[in-house]
PDB file of C-alpha atoms in Angstrom:
ATOM      1  CA  MET X  61       0.050  -0.047   0.001  1.00 46.00           C
ATOM      2  CA  THR X  62       1.255   3.466  -0.678  1.00 47.00           C
ATOM      3  CA  ALA X  63       0.224   7.001  -0.270  1.00 55.00           C
ATOM      4  CA  PRO X  64      -0.712   9.150  -3.259  1.00 53.00           C
ATOM      5  CA  VAL X  65       1.853  11.878  -3.748  1.00 52.00           C
ATOM      6  CA  VAL X  66       3.439  14.004  -6.390  1.00 47.00           C
ATOM      7  CA  VAL X  67       7.151  15.241  -6.560  1.00 49.00           C
ATOM      8  CA  GLN X  68       7.912  18.639  -8.053  1.00 48.00           C
ATOM      9  CA  LYS X  69      11.334  18.055  -9.966  1.00 47.00           C
ATOM     10  CA  LYS X  70      13.381  21.161 -10.765  1.00 45.00           C
ATOM     11  CA  SER X  71      11.937  21.202 -14.294  1.00 44.00           C
ATOM     12  CA  ASP X  72       8.541  21.672 -12.793  1.00 51.00           C
ATOM     13  CA  MET X  73       7.382  18.472 -14.143  1.00 49.00           C
ATOM     14  CA  LYS X  74       4.914  16.543 -11.849  1.00 58.00           C
ATOM     15  CA  ILE X  75       5.861  12.793 -11.571  1.00 66.00           C
ATOM     16  CA  SER X  76       4.325  10.132  -9.212  1.00 70.00           C
ATOM     17  CA  GLU X  77       6.234   8.874  -6.349  1.00 76.00           C
ATOM     18  CA  SER X  78       5.118   5.903  -4.198  1.00 79.00           C
ATOM     19  CA  ILE X  79       6.197   5.752  -0.630  1.00 81.00           C
ATOM     20  CA  ALA X  80       6.375   2.174   1.098  1.00 79.00           C
ATOM     21  CA  MET X  81       3.980   1.561   3.806  1.00 78.00           C
ATOM     22  CA  THR X  82       5.723   1.845   7.268  1.00 84.00           C
ATOM     23  CA  ALA X  83       4.574   0.468  10.515  1.00 87.00           C
ATOM     24  CA  PRO X  84       2.625   0.973  12.661  1.00 91.00           C
ATOM     25  CA  VAL X  85      -0.370   2.183  11.173  1.00 90.00           C
ATOM     26  CA  LEU X  86      -2.481   4.082  13.743  1.00 90.00           C
ATOM     27  CA  VAL X  87      -6.122   4.289  13.620  1.00 90.00           C
ATOM     28  CA  THR X  88      -7.924   6.850  15.905  1.00 89.00           C
ATOM     29  CA  THR X  89     -11.681   7.070  16.246  1.00 84.00           C
ATOM     30  CA  LYS X  90     -12.858  10.656  16.955  1.00 81.00           C
ATOM     31  CA  ASP X  91     -16.370  12.124  16.592  1.00 83.00           C
ATOM     32  CA  ASN X  92     -17.672   8.918  14.848  1.00 83.00           C
ATOM     33  CA  SER X  93     -15.075   9.125  12.210  1.00 85.00           C
ATOM     34  CA  GLN X  94     -11.657   7.336  11.919  1.00 86.00           C
ATOM     35  CA  ILE X  95      -8.319   9.148  11.412  1.00 88.00           C
ATOM     36  CA  ILE X  96      -5.667   6.896   9.892  1.00 88.00           C
ATOM     37  CA  SER X  97      -2.023   7.917  10.548  1.00 89.00           C
ATOM     38  CA  PHE X  98       1.088   6.666   8.659  1.00 87.00           C
ATOM     39  CA  SER X  99       4.683   7.288   9.798  1.00 85.00           C
ATOM     40  CA  MET X 100       6.999   8.412   7.094  1.00 85.00           C
ATOM     41  CA  PRO X 101      10.205   6.662   6.274  1.00 84.00           C
ATOM     42  CA  SER X 102      13.311   8.085   8.065  1.00 84.00           C
ATOM     43  CA  SER X 103      14.803   8.839   4.679  1.00 87.00           C
ATOM     44  CA  TYR X 104      12.534  11.800   4.306  1.00 86.00           C
ATOM     45  CA  THR X 105      12.462  15.138   6.152  1.00 87.00           C
ATOM     46  CA  LEU X 106       9.399  17.247   6.535  1.00 86.00           C
ATOM     47  CA  LYS X 107      10.721  19.490   3.709  1.00 87.00           C
ATOM     48  CA  SER X 108      11.559  16.528   1.393  1.00 86.00           C
ATOM     49  CA  LEU X 109       8.277  14.625   1.539  1.00 87.00           C
ATOM     50  CA  PRO X 110       6.278  14.677  -1.706  1.00 85.00           C
ATOM     51  CA  THR X 111       3.066  16.683  -1.884  1.00 84.00           C
ATOM     52  CA  PRO X 112      -0.027  14.512  -1.392  1.00 85.00           C
ATOM     53  CA  THR X 113      -2.134  14.306  -4.548  1.00 84.00           C
ATOM     54  CA  ASP X 114      -5.311  13.638  -2.421  1.00 86.00           C
ATOM     55  CA  SER X 115      -6.656  16.555  -0.509  1.00 89.00           C
ATOM     56  CA  ARG X 116      -7.766  14.301   2.334  1.00 88.00           C
ATOM     57  CA  VAL X 117      -4.163  13.422   2.929  1.00 86.00           C
ATOM     58  CA  LYS X 118      -2.414  15.793   5.392  1.00 88.00           C
ATOM     59  CA  ILE X 119       1.232  16.112   6.266  1.00 88.00           C
ATOM     60  CA  VAL X 120       1.600  16.876  10.015  1.00 87.00           C
ATOM     61  CA  THR X 121       4.083  16.796  12.720  1.00 86.00           C
ATOM     62  CA  ILE X 122       2.721  15.065  15.862  1.00 84.00           C
ATOM     63  CA  PRO X 123       4.208  16.392  19.122  1.00 86.00           C
ATOM     64  CA  THR X 124       5.936  13.928  21.393  1.00 88.00           C
ATOM     65  CA  LYS X 125       3.460  12.394  23.767  1.00 90.00           C
ATOM     66  CA  LYS X 126       3.567   9.636  26.401  1.00 94.00           C
ATOM     67  CA  TYR X 127       1.336   6.568  25.926  1.00 94.00           C
ATOM     68  CA  ALA X 128       0.295   3.371  27.592  1.00 96.00           C
ATOM     69  CA  ALA X 129       0.057   0.402  25.250  1.00 96.00           C
ATOM     70  CA  MET X 130      -1.441  -3.062  25.486  1.00 96.00           C
ATOM     71  CA  ARG X 131      -0.200  -5.518  22.981  1.00 96.00           C
ATOM     72  CA  PHE X 132      -2.596  -8.349  21.480  1.00 95.00           C
ATOM     73  CA  ARG X 133      -2.438 -10.945  18.694  1.00 94.00           C
ATOM     74  CA  TRP X 134      -4.592 -11.942  16.074  1.00 94.00           C
ATOM     75  CA  TYR X 135      -6.826 -10.078  13.536  1.00 90.00           C
ATOM     76  CA  ARG X 136      -8.512  -6.952  14.812  1.00 86.00           C
ATOM     77  CA  SER X 137     -12.202  -6.916  15.160  1.00 89.00           C
ATOM     78  CA  ASP X 138     -14.360  -4.163  16.731  1.00 87.00           C
ATOM     79  CA  GLU X 139     -15.162  -6.722  19.618  1.00 93.00           C
ATOM     80  CA  ARG X 140     -11.513  -7.618  20.239  1.00 93.00           C
ATOM     81  CA  ILE X 141     -10.380  -3.871  20.098  1.00 91.00           C
ATOM     82  CA  LYS X 142     -13.227  -2.895  22.579  1.00 92.00           C
ATOM     83  CA  ASN X 143     -12.171  -5.624  25.027  1.00 95.00           C
ATOM     84  CA  MET X 144      -8.402  -4.667  24.893  1.00 95.00           C
ATOM     85  CA  GLN X 145      -9.544  -1.050  25.414  1.00 94.00           C
ATOM     86  CA  GLU X 146     -11.410  -1.972  28.436  1.00 96.00           C
ATOM     87  CA  LYS X 147      -8.584  -4.042  29.752  1.00 97.00           C
ATOM     88  CA  LEU X 148      -6.069  -1.334  29.320  1.00 97.00           C
ATOM     89  CA  LEU X 149      -8.012   1.550  30.860  1.00 96.00           C
ATOM     90  CA  SER X 150      -8.939  -0.806  33.846  1.00 97.00           C
ATOM     91  CA  ALA X 151      -5.339  -1.510  34.491  1.00 97.00           C
ATOM     92  CA  LEU X 152      -4.473   2.160  33.967  1.00 97.00           C
ATOM     93  CA  HIS X 153      -7.252   3.021  36.449  1.00 96.00           C
ATOM     94  CA  LEU X 154      -6.179   0.363  39.071  1.00 97.00           C
ATOM     95  CA  ASP X 155      -2.651   1.904  38.999  1.00 96.00           C
ATOM     96  CA  GLY X 156      -3.978   5.319  39.371  1.00 96.00           C
ATOM     97  CA  ILE X 157      -2.581   6.492  35.952  1.00 96.00           C
ATOM     98  CA  VAL X 158      -4.600   9.460  34.357  1.00 96.00           C
ATOM     99  CA  THR X 159      -5.443   9.061  30.718  1.00 96.00           C
ATOM    100  CA  GLU X 160      -6.286  11.888  28.139  1.00 92.00           C
ATOM    101  CA  GLY X 161      -7.291  12.007  24.636  1.00 84.00           C
ATOM    102  CA  SER X 162      -8.518   9.489  22.288  1.00 85.00           C
ATOM    103  CA  ILE X 163      -7.617   5.685  22.231  1.00 91.00           C
ATOM    104  CA  SER X 164      -5.679   4.599  19.156  1.00 92.00           C
ATOM    105  CA  TYR X 165      -5.237   1.134  17.592  1.00 93.00           C
ATOM    106  CA  ALA X 166      -1.739   0.308  15.976  1.00 94.00           C
ATOM    107  CA  GLY X 167      -1.259  -2.418  13.482  1.00 93.00           C
ATOM    108  CA  TYR X 168       2.139  -3.544  12.569  1.00 93.00           C
ATOM    109  CA  ASN X 169       1.655  -6.250   9.893  1.00 91.00           C
ATOM    110  CA  ALA X 170       0.421  -6.643   6.453  1.00 89.00           C
ATOM    111  CA  PRO X 171      -3.009  -7.933   5.811  1.00 88.00           C
ATOM    112  CA  TRP X 172      -1.789 -11.236   4.543  1.00 93.00           C
ATOM    113  CA  THR X 173       0.033 -12.109   7.832  1.00 94.00           C
ATOM    114  CA  PRO X 174      -1.190 -15.149   9.427  1.00 96.00           C
ATOM    115  CA  PRO X 175      -3.226 -14.292  12.450  1.00 94.00           C
ATOM    116  CA  TRP X 176      -1.127 -15.967  15.093  1.00 95.00           C
ATOM    117  CA  MET X 177       1.797 -13.721  13.877  1.00 96.00           C
ATOM    118  CA  VAL X 178      -0.146 -10.579  13.692  1.00 95.00           C
ATOM    119  CA  ARG X 179       0.947  -7.731  16.346  1.00 95.00           C
ATOM    120  CA  ASN X 180      -1.509  -5.013  17.481  1.00 95.00           C
ATOM    121  CA  GLU X 181      -1.554  -2.408  20.272  1.00 96.00           C
ATOM    122  CA  ILE X 182      -4.128  -0.347  21.903  1.00 96.00           C
ATOM    123  CA  LEU X 183      -2.632   3.028  22.856  1.00 95.00           C
ATOM    124  CA  VAL X 184      -3.949   5.728  25.190  1.00 95.00           C
ATOM    125  CA  GLU X 185      -1.978   9.021  25.960  1.00 94.00           C
ATOM    126  CA  ILE X 186      -1.271   9.462  29.582  1.00 96.00           C
ATOM    127  CA  GLN X 187      -0.326  12.493  31.768  1.00 90.00           C
TER     128      GLN X 187
END
């Protein structure tokens, strides 16, 4: 999977450039919609990233934050994610750790990965 981008060459010609997928892919649900976030390869800087060709794709810098995470295996499902969210929030509450912000799901594997090898995480920002 690649992100749709255009690179401006010095000759001002527009050519397409594909960027390989990176892991993790973060999915955050906010206001009944999902935000999907991709990390860019370290070979790029903010200035050298190609310009997205799709207006829905935004390049943003995410400030450093502290997260609590709980890892789980197998394919994700709404039920499995909800169960893991409840486990993570319960464990944090028992330890007196204050959370803030939305909960995110992190996926690390390609869709064709066998389920017993799939690595996922539930993440929540903590204070």
